[in-house]
Coordinates of C-alpha atoms in Angstrom, one line a residue:
M1 CA -16.5 -19.7 27.9
S2 CA -18.9 -20.4 30.8
T3 CA -21.0 -23.5 31.1
H4 CA -24.4 -22.0 30.4
A5 CA -23.3 -19.8 27.5
K6 CA -21.2 -22.5 25.9
R7 CA -24.0 -25.0 26.1
E8 CA -26.6 -22.7 24.7
R9 CA -24.2 -21.6 21.9
L10 CA -23.6 -25.2 20.9
L11 CA -27.3 -26.0 21.1
L12 CA -28.1 -23.1 18.8
A13 CA -25.4 -24.1 16.3
D14 CA -26.7 -27.7 16.2
L15 CA -30.3 -26.6 15.8
L16 CA -29.5 -24.1 13.0
E17 CA -27.5 -26.8 11.2
A18 CA -30.3 -29.3 11.6
T19 CA -33.1 -27.0 10.4
G20 CA -31.2 -25.6 7.4
P21 CA -30.9 -22.1 6.1
D22 CA -34.5 -21.5 5.1
A23 CA -36.5 -22.5 8.2
P24 CA -38.7 -20.0 9.9
T25 CA -37.9 -18.3 13.2
L26 CA -39.9 -16.2 15.7
C27 CA -37.9 -13.1 14.7
E28 CA -40.1 -11.2 12.3
G29 CA -38.8 -11.2 8.7
W30 CA -35.9 -13.5 9.5
N31 CA -35.3 -17.1 8.5
T32 CA -32.5 -19.3 10.1
R33 CA -29.9 -17.9 7.7
D34 CA -30.7 -14.3 8.8
L35 CA -30.6 -15.3 12.5
A36 CA -27.3 -17.0 12.1
A37 CA -25.9 -13.9 10.4
H38 CA -27.2 -11.8 13.2
V39 CA -25.4 -13.9 15.8
V40 CA -22.1 -13.8 13.9
V41 CA -22.2 -10.1 13.3
R42 CA -23.0 -9.4 16.9
E43 CA -19.9 -11.2 18.0
R44 CA -17.5 -10.4 15.2
R45 CA -18.4 -7.0 13.9
P46 CA -18.8 -4.6 16.9
D47 CA -18.4 -1.7 14.4
A48 CA -21.8 -2.6 12.9
A49 CA -23.6 -4.4 15.8
G50 CA -24.3 -1.0 17.5
G51 CA -26.9 -0.4 14.8
V52 CA -29.3 -2.5 16.9
L53 CA -29.5 0.3 19.5
V54 CA -28.2 3.4 17.5
K55 CA -30.4 4.4 14.6
Q56 CA -27.6 6.3 12.8
L57 CA -25.7 3.0 12.6
A58 CA -28.6 0.9 11.4
P59 CA -27.8 1.3 7.6
R60 CA -24.3 0.0 8.3
L61 CA -25.7 -2.9 10.3
D62 CA -28.1 -3.8 7.5
K63 CA -25.2 -3.8 4.9
V64 CA -23.0 -6.0 7.1
M65 CA -25.9 -8.3 7.8
Q66 CA -26.5 -8.8 4.1
E67 CA -22.8 -9.5 3.5
Y68 CA -22.8 -12.2 6.2
A69 CA -26.1 -13.7 5.2
A70 CA -24.6 -14.2 1.7
K71 CA -21.8 -16.4 3.0
P72 CA -22.2 -20.2 2.9
Y73 CA -24.6 -21.3 5.6
E74 CA -22.1 -23.9 6.8
E75 CA -19.5 -21.2 7.4
L76 CA -21.9 -19.2 9.6
I77 CA -22.7 -22.3 11.7
Q78 CA -19.0 -22.9 12.2
L79 CA -18.4 -19.3 13.2
I80 CA -21.1 -19.6 15.8
R81 CA -19.9 -22.9 17.1
T82 CA -16.2 -21.8 17.4
G83 CA -17.2 -18.6 19.3
P84 CA -15.9 -15.1 19.1
P85 CA -12.5 -14.2 17.7
R86 CA -9.4 -14.3 19.9
F87 CA -9.3 -10.7 21.1
S88 CA -13.1 -10.2 21.4
P89 CA -14.5 -9.1 24.8
F90 CA -16.8 -12.0 24.6
Q91 CA -13.8 -14.3 25.2
L92 CA -13.9 -13.1 28.9
K93 CA -15.8 -15.7 30.8
Q94 CA -17.8 -13.3 32.9
L95 CA -18.9 -11.2 30.0
D96 CA -19.7 -14.3 28.0
E97 CA -21.9 -15.5 30.8
A98 CA -23.6 -12.1 31.3
A99 CA -24.2 -11.3 27.6
N100 CA -24.6 -14.6 25.9
T101 CA -26.5 -17.0 28.1
V102 CA -29.9 -15.2 27.6
E103 CA -29.1 -14.2 24.0
F104 CA -28.4 -17.8 22.9
Y105 CA -31.2 -19.3 24.9
V106 CA -33.8 -16.9 23.4
H107 CA -32.5 -17.4 19.9
T108 CA -32.5 -21.2 20.3
E109 CA -36.1 -21.0 21.3
D110 CA -36.8 -18.6 18.4
V111 CA -35.8 -21.5 16.1
R112 CA -37.4 -24.3 18.1
R113 CA -40.7 -22.7 18.7
A114 CA -41.2 -21.6 15.1
Q115 CA -41.3 -25.2 13.9
P116 CA -44.7 -26.9 13.8
D117 CA -43.6 -30.0 15.7
W118 CA -41.8 -28.2 18.6
T119 CA -42.1 -29.6 22.1
P120 CA -41.4 -28.0 25.5
R121 CA -37.7 -28.3 26.6
E122 CA -36.8 -29.5 30.1
L123 CA -34.4 -27.1 31.9
D124 CA -32.6 -27.9 35.1
P125 CA -33.2 -25.8 38.2
V126 CA -29.7 -24.3 38.2
F127 CA -30.2 -23.0 34.7
Q128 CA -33.6 -21.6 35.6
D129 CA -32.0 -19.8 38.5
A130 CA -29.3 -18.4 36.3
L131 CA -31.9 -17.1 33.9
W132 CA -34.0 -15.6 36.7
S133 CA -30.9 -13.8 38.0
R134 CA -30.4 -12.1 34.7
L135 CA -34.1 -11.3 34.3
E136 CA -34.2 -9.7 37.7
R137 CA -31.3 -7.4 36.9
T138 CA -32.7 -6.4 33.5
A139 CA -36.4 -6.4 34.3
R140 CA -36.8 -2.6 34.0
L141 CA -35.1 -2.7 30.6
T142 CA -37.1 -5.6 29.3
G143 CA -40.4 -4.1 30.4
R144 CA -39.7 -0.4 29.8
K145 CA -42.2 -0.2 26.8
A146 CA -44.9 -2.2 28.5
P147 CA -48.4 -0.5 28.0
T148 CA -49.3 -1.2 31.6
G149 CA -47.7 -1.9 34.9
L150 CA -45.9 -5.3 34.6
V151 CA -44.7 -7.7 37.3
L152 CA -42.9 -10.9 36.5
R153 CA -43.4 -13.7 39.0
R154 CA -41.9 -17.2 39.5
P155 CA -44.1 -20.1 40.6
D156 CA -42.3 -19.9 44.1
G157 CA -43.5 -16.3 44.5
Q158 CA -40.3 -14.4 43.7
T159 CA -41.1 -11.2 41.7
A160 CA -39.5 -8.6 39.6
V161 CA -41.1 -5.3 38.7
A162 CA -40.6 -4.8 34.9
H163 CA -42.7 -1.6 34.6
R164 CA -44.3 0.6 37.1
G165 CA -47.8 1.9 36.4
T166 CA -51.5 1.0 36.7
P167 CA -53.3 -1.2 36.0
V168 CA -50.9 -3.9 36.8
V169 CA -50.5 -7.2 34.9
T170 CA -48.8 -10.0 36.7
V171 CA -47.1 -12.7 34.5
T172 CA -46.4 -16.0 36.2
G173 CA -44.1 -18.7 34.9
E174 CA -40.7 -20.3 35.0
P175 CA -37.8 -17.9 34.4
S176 CA -37.2 -19.3 30.9
E177 CA -40.8 -18.6 29.9
L178 CA -40.8 -15.2 31.5
L179 CA -37.8 -14.3 29.4
M180 CA -39.6 -15.4 26.3
F181 CA -42.6 -13.3 27.3
A182 CA -40.5 -10.2 28.2
F183 CA -38.5 -10.4 25.0
G184 CA -41.6 -10.1 22.9
R185 CA -42.4 -13.7 22.4
Q186 CA -45.7 -13.6 24.3
R187 CA -47.6 -15.8 21.8
V188 CA -45.4 -18.9 22.6
A189 CA -44.5 -18.3 26.2
D190 CA -46.0 -20.8 28.7
V191 CA -47.2 -18.2 31.3
E192 CA -50.3 -17.2 33.2
L193 CA -51.5 -13.6 33.2
E194 CA -53.5 -11.9 35.9
G195 CA -55.0 -8.4 35.9
D196 CA -57.6 -6.3 34.2
K197 CA -58.9 -7.9 31.1
E198 CA -58.1 -5.0 28.8
A199 CA -54.7 -4.5 30.3
V200 CA -53.9 -8.2 29.9
A201 CA -54.9 -7.9 26.2
K202 CA -52.7 -4.9 25.7
V203 CA -49.7 -6.7 27.1
Q204 CA -50.3 -9.8 25.1
E205 CA -50.6 -7.9 21.9
A206 CA -47.7 -5.5 22.4
K207 CA -45.1 -5.9 19.6
E208 CA -42.3 -5.3 22.1
L209 CA -42.2 -4.7 25.8
G210 CA -38.7 -3.3 26.1
I211 CA -35.0 -3.4 25.0

């Protein structure tokens, strides 16, 4: 597994273990047990994981999620920590990096930032650049449901258009914070918003911006 994806995987596993199975998360309706089950099902049950995107498969996903959530919490943590099964596509380093770096980063923050005593996490510039690279490539997907035009901007001025339209709201922050914002975690993202007051309010209050 790649450096970034492996590190975030282990951080998530350690955090889930430390907080226990009943801690809150930023994922509406999910506690840490539910989030752990989601991560495991995503990697180990592709026959059900498609229910995230395909409505017809949603009932199967719900059933499989319930089955995994009923497993011992320690078993779920171990399955996350050890990674995907031997013949999983996620074993391929490039796919692991592309698909899991952002997934594990966001879910780690889903747990961290849901706790009352959370503090900002220092990220190295190389990791920030890696997150920006992925955000640039998927900006249109992450912003496709935005209620206004949406531009994501790094402090150094680099931008990515997430949604075309007017009026335009520009969101400025580090790539890690822009990711949290674009993935529907606007409330806890450390960013600055510029634009028409009503448009800014719509973006801040949107339940989801894309994906």
